[in-house]
mmCIF file of C-alpha atoms in Angstrom:
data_model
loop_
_atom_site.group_PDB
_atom_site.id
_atom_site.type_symbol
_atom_site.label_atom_id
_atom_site.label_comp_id
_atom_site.label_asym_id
_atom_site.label_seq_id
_atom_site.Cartn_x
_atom_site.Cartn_y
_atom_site.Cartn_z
ATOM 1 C CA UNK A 6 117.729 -40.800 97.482
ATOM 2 C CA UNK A 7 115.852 -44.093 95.970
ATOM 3 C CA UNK A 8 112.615 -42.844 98.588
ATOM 4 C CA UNK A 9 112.345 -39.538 97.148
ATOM 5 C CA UNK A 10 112.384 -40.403 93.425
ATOM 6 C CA UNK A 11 110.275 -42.795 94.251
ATOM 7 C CA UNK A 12 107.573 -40.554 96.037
ATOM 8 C CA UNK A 13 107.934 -37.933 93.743
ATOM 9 C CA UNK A 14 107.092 -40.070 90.625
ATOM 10 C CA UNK A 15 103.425 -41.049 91.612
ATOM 11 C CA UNK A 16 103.265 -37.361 92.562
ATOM 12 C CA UNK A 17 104.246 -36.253 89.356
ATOM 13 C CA UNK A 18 101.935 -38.685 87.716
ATOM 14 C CA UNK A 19 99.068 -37.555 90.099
ATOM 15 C CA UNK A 20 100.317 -33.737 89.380
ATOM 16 C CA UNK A 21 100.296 -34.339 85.278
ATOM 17 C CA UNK A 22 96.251 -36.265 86.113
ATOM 18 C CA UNK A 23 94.621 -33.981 88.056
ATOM 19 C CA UNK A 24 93.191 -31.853 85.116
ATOM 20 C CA UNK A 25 91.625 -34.704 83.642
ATOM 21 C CA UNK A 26 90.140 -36.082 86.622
ATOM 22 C CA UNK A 27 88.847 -32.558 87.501
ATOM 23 C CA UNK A 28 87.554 -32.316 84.277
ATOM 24 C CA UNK A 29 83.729 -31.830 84.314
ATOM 25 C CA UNK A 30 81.267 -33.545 81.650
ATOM 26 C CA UNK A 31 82.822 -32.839 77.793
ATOM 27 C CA UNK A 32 85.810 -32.223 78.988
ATOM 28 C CA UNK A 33 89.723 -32.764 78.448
ATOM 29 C CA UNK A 34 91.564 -34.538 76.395
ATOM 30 C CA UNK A 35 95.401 -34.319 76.781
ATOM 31 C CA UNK A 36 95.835 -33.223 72.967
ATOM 32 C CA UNK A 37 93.208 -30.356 72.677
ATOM 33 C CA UNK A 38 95.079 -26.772 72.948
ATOM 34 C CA UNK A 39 93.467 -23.629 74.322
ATOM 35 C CA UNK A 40 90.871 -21.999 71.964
ATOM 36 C CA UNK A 41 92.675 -19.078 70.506
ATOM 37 C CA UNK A 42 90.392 -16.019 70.885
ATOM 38 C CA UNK A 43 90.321 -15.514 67.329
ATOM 39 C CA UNK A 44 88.522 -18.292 66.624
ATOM 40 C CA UNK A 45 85.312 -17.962 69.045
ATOM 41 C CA UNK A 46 82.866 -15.965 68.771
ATOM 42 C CA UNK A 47 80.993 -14.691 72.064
ATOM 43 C CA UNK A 48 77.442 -13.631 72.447
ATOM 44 C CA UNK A 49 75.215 -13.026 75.367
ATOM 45 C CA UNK A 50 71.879 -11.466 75.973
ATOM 46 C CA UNK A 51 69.405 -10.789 78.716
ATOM 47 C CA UNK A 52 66.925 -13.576 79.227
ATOM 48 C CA UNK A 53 63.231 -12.937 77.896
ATOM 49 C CA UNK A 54 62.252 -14.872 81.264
ATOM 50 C CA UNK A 55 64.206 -12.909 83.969
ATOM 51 C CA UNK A 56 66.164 -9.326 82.962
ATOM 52 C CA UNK A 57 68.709 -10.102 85.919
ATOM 53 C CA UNK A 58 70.146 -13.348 84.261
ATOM 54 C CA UNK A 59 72.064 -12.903 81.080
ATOM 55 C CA UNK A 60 72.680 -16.133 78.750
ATOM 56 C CA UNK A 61 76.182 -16.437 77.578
ATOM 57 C CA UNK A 62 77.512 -18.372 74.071
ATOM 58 C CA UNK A 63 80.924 -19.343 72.875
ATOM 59 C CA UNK A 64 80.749 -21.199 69.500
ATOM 60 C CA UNK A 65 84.314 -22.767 68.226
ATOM 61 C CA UNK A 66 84.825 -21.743 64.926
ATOM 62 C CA UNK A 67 88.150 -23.355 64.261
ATOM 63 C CA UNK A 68 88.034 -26.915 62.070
ATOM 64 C CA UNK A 69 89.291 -28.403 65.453
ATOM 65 C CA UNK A 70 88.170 -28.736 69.243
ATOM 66 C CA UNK A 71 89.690 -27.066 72.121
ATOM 67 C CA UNK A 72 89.228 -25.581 75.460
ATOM 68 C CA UNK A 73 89.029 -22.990 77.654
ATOM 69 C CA UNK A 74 88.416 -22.819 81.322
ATOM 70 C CA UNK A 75 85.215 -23.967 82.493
ATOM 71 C CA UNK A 76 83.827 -20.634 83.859
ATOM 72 C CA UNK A 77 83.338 -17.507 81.433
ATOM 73 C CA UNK A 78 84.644 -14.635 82.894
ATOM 74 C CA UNK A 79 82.074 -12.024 83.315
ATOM 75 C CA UNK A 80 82.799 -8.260 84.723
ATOM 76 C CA UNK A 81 80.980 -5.085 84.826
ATOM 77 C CA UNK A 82 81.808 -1.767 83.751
ATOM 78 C CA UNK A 83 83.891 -0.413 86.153
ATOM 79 C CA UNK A 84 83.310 -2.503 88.972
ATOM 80 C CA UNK A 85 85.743 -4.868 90.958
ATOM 81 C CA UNK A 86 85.889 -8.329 91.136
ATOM 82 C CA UNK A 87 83.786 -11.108 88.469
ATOM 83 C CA UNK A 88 80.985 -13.211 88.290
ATOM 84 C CA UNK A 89 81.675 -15.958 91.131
ATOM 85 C CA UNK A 90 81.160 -19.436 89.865
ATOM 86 C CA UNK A 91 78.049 -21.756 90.654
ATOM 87 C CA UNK A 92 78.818 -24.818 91.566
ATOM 88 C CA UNK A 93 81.691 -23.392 93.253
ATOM 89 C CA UNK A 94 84.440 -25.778 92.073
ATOM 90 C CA UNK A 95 88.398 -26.549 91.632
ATOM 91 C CA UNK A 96 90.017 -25.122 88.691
ATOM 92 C CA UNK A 97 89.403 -27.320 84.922
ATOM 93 C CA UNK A 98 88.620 -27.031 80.951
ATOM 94 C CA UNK A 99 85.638 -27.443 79.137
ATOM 95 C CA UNK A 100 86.126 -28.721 75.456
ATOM 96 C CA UNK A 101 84.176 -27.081 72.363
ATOM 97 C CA UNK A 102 84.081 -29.335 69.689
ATOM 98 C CA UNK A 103 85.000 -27.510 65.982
ATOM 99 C CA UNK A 104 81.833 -25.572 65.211
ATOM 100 C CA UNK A 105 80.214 -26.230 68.690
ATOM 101 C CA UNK A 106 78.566 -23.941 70.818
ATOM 102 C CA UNK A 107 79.067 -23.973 75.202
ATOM 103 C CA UNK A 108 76.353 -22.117 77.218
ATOM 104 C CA UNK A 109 76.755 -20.136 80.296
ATOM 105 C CA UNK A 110 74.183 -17.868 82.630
ATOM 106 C CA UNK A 111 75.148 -15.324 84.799
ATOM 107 C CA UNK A 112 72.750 -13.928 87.686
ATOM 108 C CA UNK A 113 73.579 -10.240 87.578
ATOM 109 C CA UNK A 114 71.245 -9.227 90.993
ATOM 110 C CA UNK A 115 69.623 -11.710 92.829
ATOM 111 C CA UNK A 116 66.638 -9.125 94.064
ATOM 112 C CA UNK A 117 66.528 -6.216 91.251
ATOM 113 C CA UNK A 118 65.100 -4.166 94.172
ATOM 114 C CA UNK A 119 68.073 -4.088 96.329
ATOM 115 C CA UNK A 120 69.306 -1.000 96.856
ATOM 116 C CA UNK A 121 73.144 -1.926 97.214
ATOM 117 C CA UNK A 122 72.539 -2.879 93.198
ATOM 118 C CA UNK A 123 74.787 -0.843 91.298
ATOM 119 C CA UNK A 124 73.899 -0.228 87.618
ATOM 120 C CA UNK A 125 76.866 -0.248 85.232
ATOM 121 C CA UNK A 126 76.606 0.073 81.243
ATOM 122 C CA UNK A 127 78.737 -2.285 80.083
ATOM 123 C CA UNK A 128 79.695 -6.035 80.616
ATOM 124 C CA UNK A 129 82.392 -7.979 79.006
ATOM 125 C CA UNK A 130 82.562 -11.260 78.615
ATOM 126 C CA UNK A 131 85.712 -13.650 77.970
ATOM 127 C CA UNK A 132 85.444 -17.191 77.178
ATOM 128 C CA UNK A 133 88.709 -18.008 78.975
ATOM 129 C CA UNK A 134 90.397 -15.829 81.552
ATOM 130 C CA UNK A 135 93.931 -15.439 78.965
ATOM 131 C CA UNK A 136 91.342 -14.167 76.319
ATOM 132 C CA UNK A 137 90.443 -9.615 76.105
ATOM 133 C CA UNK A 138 86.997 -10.940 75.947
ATOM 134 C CA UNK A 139 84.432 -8.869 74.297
ATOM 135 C CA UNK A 140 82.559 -5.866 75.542
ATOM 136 C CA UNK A 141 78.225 -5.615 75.350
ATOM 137 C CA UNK A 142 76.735 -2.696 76.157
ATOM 138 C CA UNK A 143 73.590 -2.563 78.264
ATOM 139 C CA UNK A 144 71.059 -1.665 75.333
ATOM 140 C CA UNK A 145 73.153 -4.602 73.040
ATOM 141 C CA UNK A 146 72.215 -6.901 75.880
ATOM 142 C CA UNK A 147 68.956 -5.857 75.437
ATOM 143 C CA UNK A 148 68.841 -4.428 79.117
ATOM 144 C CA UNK A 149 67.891 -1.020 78.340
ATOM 145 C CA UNK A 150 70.350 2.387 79.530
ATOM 146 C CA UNK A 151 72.230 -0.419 82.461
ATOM 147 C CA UNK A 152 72.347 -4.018 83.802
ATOM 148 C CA UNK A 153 71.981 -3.622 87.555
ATOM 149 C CA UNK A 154 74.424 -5.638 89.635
ATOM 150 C CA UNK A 155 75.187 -7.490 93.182
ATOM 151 C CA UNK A 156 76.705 -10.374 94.160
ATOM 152 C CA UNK A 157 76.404 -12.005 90.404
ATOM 153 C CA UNK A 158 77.024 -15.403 89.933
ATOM 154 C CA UNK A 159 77.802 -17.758 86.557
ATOM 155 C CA UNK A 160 77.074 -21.429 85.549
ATOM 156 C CA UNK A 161 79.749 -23.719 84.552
ATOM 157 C CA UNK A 162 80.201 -24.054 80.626
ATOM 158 C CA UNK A 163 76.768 -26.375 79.620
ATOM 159 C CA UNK A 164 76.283 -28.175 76.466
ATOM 160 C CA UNK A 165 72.999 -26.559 75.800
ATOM 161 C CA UNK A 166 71.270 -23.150 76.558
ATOM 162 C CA UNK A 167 68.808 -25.043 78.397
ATOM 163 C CA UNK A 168 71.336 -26.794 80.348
ATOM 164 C CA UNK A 169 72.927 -23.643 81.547
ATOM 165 C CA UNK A 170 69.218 -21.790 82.246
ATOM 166 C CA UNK A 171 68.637 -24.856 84.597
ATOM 167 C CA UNK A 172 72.164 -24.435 86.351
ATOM 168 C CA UNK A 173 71.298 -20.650 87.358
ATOM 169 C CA UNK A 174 67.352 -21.533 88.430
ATOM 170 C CA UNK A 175 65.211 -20.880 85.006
ATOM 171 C CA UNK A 176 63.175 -23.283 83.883
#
């Protein structure tokens, strides 16, 4: 019996760790709660510089800093499946300081040509995978009647917009 409690405290140690040592750059700390929906407001547009990336913002409106996870979730229309993270990457948090704003782009089509592109006319966008998220529609993106889609991929959560246009190829 004394072998197993003592195995299975350094793995419950390791267990309660792991989030903060998988915690990428501004991330974690032990005290800071989930962002409740209510308090964040989400925006995201087509970029000026490429129509088949759309920038992504989450600004923390509370008086305090939490997180959420450290991939938007991104789907379209009626399509399956969501935005697959780049870097691909273990599970974590990203923290938004009170009043702070995290970044994100998302890749909609890698070739607008393809002809396996689908074209939907909406895209919603939640800052955390517990949260409804909010809906854009293709003209509010600023992508005209659709957004086309294939394969689209997302950035991490980045401190700045430029940060996150770097992270998905724009420069």
């Amino acid at each position: 019996m004394r072998v197993r409690t003592a195995a299975a405290v350094p793995a419950l140690a390791l267990a309660a760790a792991a989030p903060l040592l998988a915690a990428p750059h501004g991330a974690v700390a032990a005290r800071d709660a989930v962002c409740p929906e209510r308090a964040l407001t989400v925006r995201a547009a087509v970029a000026p510089a490429d129509p088949s990336v759309l920038r992504i913002g989450v600004t923390n409106r509370s008086g305090r800093a939490c997180v959420v996870d450290r991939v938007p979730t991104v789907t379209f229309g009626d399509l399956d499946g969501a935005a697959q993270p780049v870097p691909d990457g273990a599970a974590g948090t990203y923290r938004i300081g009170a009043g702070r704003t995290a970044y994100a782009a998302v890749r909609t089509v890698a070739d607008p040509a393809d002809p396996q592109a689908r074209l939907v006319d909406t895209v919603s966008v939640a800052a955390d995978p517990a949260h409804r998220g909010r809906g854009f529609s293709a003209a509010e993106l600023g992508a005209g009647a659709a957004v086309r889609v294939w394969e689209p991929v997302t950035t991490w959560w980045q401190p700045s917009a430029a940060a996150a246009d770097r992270a998905i190829g724009l420069s």
